[in-house]
XYZ file of C-alpha atoms in Angstrom:
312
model
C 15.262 26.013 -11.230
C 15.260 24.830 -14.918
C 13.628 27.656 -17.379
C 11.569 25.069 -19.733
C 12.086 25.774 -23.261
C 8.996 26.133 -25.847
C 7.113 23.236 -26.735
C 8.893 23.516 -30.268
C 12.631 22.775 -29.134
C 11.326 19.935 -27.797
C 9.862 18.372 -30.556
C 12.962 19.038 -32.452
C 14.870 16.852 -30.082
C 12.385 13.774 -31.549
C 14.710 13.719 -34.782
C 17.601 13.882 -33.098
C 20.159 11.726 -34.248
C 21.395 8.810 -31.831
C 25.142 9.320 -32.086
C 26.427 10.427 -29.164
C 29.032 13.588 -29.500
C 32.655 13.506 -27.595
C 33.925 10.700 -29.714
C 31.923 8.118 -27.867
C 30.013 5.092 -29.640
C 26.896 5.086 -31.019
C 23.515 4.421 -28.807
C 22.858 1.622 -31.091
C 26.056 0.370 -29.028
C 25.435 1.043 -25.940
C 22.504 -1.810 -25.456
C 22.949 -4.619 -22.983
C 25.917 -6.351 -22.665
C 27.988 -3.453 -23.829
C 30.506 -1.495 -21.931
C 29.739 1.231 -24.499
C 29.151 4.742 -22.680
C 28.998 3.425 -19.111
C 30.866 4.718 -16.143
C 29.230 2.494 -13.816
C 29.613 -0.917 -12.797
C 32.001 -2.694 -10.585
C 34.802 -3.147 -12.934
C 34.873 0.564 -13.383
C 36.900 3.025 -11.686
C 36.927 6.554 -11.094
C 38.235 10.057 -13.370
C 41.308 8.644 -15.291
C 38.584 5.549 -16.712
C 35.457 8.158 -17.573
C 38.037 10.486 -18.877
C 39.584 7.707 -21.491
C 36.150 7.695 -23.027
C 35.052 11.056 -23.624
C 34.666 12.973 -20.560
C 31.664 12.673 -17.713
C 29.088 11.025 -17.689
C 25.588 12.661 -18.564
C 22.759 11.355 -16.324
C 19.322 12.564 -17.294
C 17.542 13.939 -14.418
C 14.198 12.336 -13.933
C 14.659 11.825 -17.585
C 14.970 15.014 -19.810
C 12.870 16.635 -17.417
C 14.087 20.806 -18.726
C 12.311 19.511 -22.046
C 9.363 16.670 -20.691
C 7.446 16.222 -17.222
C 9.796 14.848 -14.921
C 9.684 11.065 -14.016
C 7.518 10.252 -16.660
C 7.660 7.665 -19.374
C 7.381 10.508 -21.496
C 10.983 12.398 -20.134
C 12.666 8.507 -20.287
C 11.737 8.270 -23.966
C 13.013 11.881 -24.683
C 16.716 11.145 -23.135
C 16.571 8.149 -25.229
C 15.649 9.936 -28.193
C 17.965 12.342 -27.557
C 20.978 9.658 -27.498
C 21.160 9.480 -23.178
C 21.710 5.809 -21.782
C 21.234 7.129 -18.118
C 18.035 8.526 -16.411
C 17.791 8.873 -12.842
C 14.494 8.572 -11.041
C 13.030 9.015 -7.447
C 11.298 5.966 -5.892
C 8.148 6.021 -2.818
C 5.589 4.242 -1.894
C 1.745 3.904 -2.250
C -0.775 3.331 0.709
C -1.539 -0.115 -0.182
C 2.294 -0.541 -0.810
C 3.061 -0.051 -4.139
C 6.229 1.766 -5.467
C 6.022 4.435 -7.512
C 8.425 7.090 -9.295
C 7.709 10.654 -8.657
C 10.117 12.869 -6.989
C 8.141 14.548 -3.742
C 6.473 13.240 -0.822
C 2.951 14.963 -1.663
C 1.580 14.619 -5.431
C 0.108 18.153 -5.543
C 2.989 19.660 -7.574
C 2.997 17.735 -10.616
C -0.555 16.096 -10.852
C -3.947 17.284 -11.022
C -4.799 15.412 -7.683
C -6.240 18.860 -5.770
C -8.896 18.623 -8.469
C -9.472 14.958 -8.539
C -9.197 14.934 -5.157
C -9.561 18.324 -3.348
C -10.844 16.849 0.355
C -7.276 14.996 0.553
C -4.805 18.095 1.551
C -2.260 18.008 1.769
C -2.080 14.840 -1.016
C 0.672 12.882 0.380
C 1.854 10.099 -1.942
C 1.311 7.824 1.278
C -2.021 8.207 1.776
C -2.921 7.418 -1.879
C -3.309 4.176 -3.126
C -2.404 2.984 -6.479
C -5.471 2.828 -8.171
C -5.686 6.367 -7.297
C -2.460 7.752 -8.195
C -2.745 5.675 -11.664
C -5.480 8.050 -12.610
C -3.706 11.471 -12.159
C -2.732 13.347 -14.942
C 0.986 14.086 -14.611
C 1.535 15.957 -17.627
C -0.367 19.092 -18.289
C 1.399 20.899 -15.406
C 3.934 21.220 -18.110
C 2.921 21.018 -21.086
C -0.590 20.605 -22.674
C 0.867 18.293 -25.225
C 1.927 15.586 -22.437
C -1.619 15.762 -20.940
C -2.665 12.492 -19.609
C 0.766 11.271 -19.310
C 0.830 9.112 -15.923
C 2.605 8.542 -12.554
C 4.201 5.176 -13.196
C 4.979 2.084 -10.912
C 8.771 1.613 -10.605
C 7.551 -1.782 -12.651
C 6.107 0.078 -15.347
C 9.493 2.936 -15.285
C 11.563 -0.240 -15.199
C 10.447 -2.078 -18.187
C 10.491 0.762 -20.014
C 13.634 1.356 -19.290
C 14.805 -1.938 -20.239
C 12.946 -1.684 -23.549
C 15.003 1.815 -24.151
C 18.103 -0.123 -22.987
C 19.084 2.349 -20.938
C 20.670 2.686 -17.611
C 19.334 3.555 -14.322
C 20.031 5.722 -11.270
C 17.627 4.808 -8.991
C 17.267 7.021 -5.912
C 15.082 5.577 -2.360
C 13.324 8.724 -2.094
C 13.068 9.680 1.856
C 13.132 6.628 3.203
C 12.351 7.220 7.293
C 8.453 7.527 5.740
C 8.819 4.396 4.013
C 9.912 1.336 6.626
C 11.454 -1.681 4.423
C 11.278 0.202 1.112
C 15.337 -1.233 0.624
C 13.986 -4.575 0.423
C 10.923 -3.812 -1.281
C 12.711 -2.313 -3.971
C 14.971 -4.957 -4.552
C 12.401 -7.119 -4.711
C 10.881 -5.068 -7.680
C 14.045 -4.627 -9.197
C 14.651 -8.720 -9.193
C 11.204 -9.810 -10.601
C 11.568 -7.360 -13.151
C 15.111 -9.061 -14.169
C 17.427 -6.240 -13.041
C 19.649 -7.858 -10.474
C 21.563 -10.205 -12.766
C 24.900 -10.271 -13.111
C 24.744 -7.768 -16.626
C 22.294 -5.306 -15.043
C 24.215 -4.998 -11.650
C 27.640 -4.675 -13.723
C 26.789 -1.780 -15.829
C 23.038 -0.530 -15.697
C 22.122 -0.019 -12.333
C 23.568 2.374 -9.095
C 21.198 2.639 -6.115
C 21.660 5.936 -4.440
C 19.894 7.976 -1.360
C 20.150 11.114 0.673
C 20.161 8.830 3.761
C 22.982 6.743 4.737
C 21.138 4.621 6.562
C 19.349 3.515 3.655
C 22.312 2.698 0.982
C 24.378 0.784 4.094
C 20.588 -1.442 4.120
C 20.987 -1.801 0.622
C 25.332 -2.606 0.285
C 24.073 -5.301 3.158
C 21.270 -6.713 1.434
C 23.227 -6.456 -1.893
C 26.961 -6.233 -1.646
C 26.977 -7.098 -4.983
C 25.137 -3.681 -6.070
C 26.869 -0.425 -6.929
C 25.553 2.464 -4.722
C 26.133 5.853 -3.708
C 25.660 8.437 -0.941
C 24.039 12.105 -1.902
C 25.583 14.672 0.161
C 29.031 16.546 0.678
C 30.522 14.586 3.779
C 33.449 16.301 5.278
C 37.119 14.802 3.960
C 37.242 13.440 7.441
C 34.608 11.616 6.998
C 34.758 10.429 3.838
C 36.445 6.588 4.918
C 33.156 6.423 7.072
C 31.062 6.131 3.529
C 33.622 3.973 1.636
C 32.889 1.354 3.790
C 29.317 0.908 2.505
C 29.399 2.597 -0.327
C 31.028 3.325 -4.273
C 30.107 6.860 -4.958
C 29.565 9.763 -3.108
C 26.800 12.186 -5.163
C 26.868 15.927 -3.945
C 25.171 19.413 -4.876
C 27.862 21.173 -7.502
C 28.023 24.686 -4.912
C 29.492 22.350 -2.362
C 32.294 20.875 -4.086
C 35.739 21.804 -5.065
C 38.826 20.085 -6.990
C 40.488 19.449 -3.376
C 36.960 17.591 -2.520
C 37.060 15.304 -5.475
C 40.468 14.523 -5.262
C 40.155 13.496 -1.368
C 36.954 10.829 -3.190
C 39.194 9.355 -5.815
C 41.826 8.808 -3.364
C 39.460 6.101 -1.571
C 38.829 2.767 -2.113
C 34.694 2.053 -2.065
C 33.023 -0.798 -1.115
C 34.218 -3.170 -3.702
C 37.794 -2.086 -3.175
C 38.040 0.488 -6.871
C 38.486 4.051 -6.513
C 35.619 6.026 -5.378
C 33.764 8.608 -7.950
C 31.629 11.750 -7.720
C 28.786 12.265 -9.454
C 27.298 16.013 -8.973
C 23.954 17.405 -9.181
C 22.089 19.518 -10.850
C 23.821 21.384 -13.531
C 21.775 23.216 -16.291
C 24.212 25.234 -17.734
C 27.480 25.294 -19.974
C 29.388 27.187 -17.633
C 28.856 25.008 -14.339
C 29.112 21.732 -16.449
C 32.276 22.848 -17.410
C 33.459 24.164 -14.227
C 32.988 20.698 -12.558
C 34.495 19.142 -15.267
C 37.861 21.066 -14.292
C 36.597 19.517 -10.545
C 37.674 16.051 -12.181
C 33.833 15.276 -11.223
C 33.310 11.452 -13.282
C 29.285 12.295 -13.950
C 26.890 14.911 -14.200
C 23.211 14.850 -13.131
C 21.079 17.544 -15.312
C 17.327 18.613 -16.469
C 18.765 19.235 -19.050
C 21.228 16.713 -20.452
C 22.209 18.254 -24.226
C 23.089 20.880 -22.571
C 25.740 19.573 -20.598
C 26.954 16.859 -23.287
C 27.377 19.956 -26.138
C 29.804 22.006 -23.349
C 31.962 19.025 -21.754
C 31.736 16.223 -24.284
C 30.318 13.866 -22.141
C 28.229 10.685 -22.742
């Protein structure tokens, strides 16, 4: 667990200047159509290519969630304010069949739902509908000064995104209660204009704990750049390349030897195989997968990480 800063340090991120540290280009470069500060994409491969420009990538964890409420619009805008192209964001599903981005399977933890809604226990995000969940105040959990900040529909997290022009890691959030959520999510992510030929280059990986789910979506959409969360055994590794581009584990599980046996494989569109690792807070980890050869880093708190391994 993150240790959230004061309210203050926060606000001081809001003038933050947009040039990004390590060397890298500016964020005013890194906009559509650029290859500025992106590790992802087809055409990219693995360590030696992230390493060229500037070390790791930094992946804001449900936005810049040590310093806003996580998987808000609120914790998006912060990582872009702070000078982060990539957030990453957990995707479910409504009653009535609506997707939505919040990170567990019951809303009680970050919204006021047991006091809108106190005959409901145990507030699953399932047996909500949208109208409902729109309501909920998602912010003053953390913070009194994000109170009334929402729960948004992948739609809404989306086009915000695209307005920030940043990039997205998009994790199907436990899928087995969800039936067809793969499809209904690239549905979403279609009408909303993400799954052209620019987007599905270099601003969009699809990712899940179950691999189940991201061999659905490699089927539906070979074209798509995905990867697996967990630590699969080396043996097992060639399993995953077959369906997959990335394999995403917790940082206490990996070691140099790991990574290396990754970047030896060829993914599902036939370039070397990379390892993004989750969640590192502090200056010490970040830099200790860095020595890994890891090619991203997912953190709460992404400054953090950029200021001790130079990333972007």
């Amino acid at each position: 667990m993150y240790v959230r800063p004061a309210a203050a340090a926060a606000a001081a991120f809001l003038g933050f200047t947009l040039t990004l540290l390590g060397g890298t280009a500016s964020y005013a470069a890194t906009g559509p159509g650029s290859t500025a500060g992106t590790g992802a994409g087809i055409g990219t491969g693995a360590g030696a290519g992230r390493a060229a420009l500037g070390g790791p990538v930094v992946y804001a964890h449900r936005g810049a969630s040590a310093y806003a409420p996580e998987n808000t619009l609120d914790a998006i805008d912060l990582a872009m304010q702070m000078g982060f192209d990539w957030v990453e964001n957990d995707v479910q599903r409504t009653k009535d069949g609506v997707l939505v981005v919040i990170h567990d399977d019951t809303l009680a933890r970050t919204t006021d739902v047991e006091q809108r809604f106190p005959d409901r226990a145990p507030w699953k995000v399932k047996d909500f509908t949208w109208a409902e969940i729109s309501v909920l105040d998602a912010g003053s959990w953390f913070g009194d000064e994000y109170a009334g900040a929402s729960v948004p529909s992948l739609r809404q997290y989306l086009d915000r995104v695209q307005r920030n022009r940043q990039r997205l890691l998009l994790e199907i959030k436990k899928p087995e209660l969800y039936p067809g959520i793969e499809e209904q999510t690239l549905k979403v992510l279609d009408e909303a204009g993400w799954l052209d030929a620019r987007h599905v280059a270099q601003r969009l990986v699809v990712q899940s704990f179950s691999a189940d789910s991201v061999r659905i979506v490699h089927g539906l959409r070979p074209d798509l750049v995905t990867a697996f969360l967990g630590t699969p055994t080396v043996a097992d590794l060639p399993r995953y390349a077959e369906f997959t581009d990335r394999i995403n584990p917790w940082h206490t599980t990996i070691s140099a030897d790991w990574v290396s046996a990754v970047h030896d494989l060829r993914g599902a569109h036939g370039k070397a195989m990379e390892v993004d690792t989750w969640i590192v807070d502090d200056a010490a980890t970040a830099r200790k997968v860095q020595a890994m050869g890891v090619d991203g880093i997912i953190t709460n708190a992404p400054d953090v990480v950029r200021d001790a391994v130079g990333g972007f």
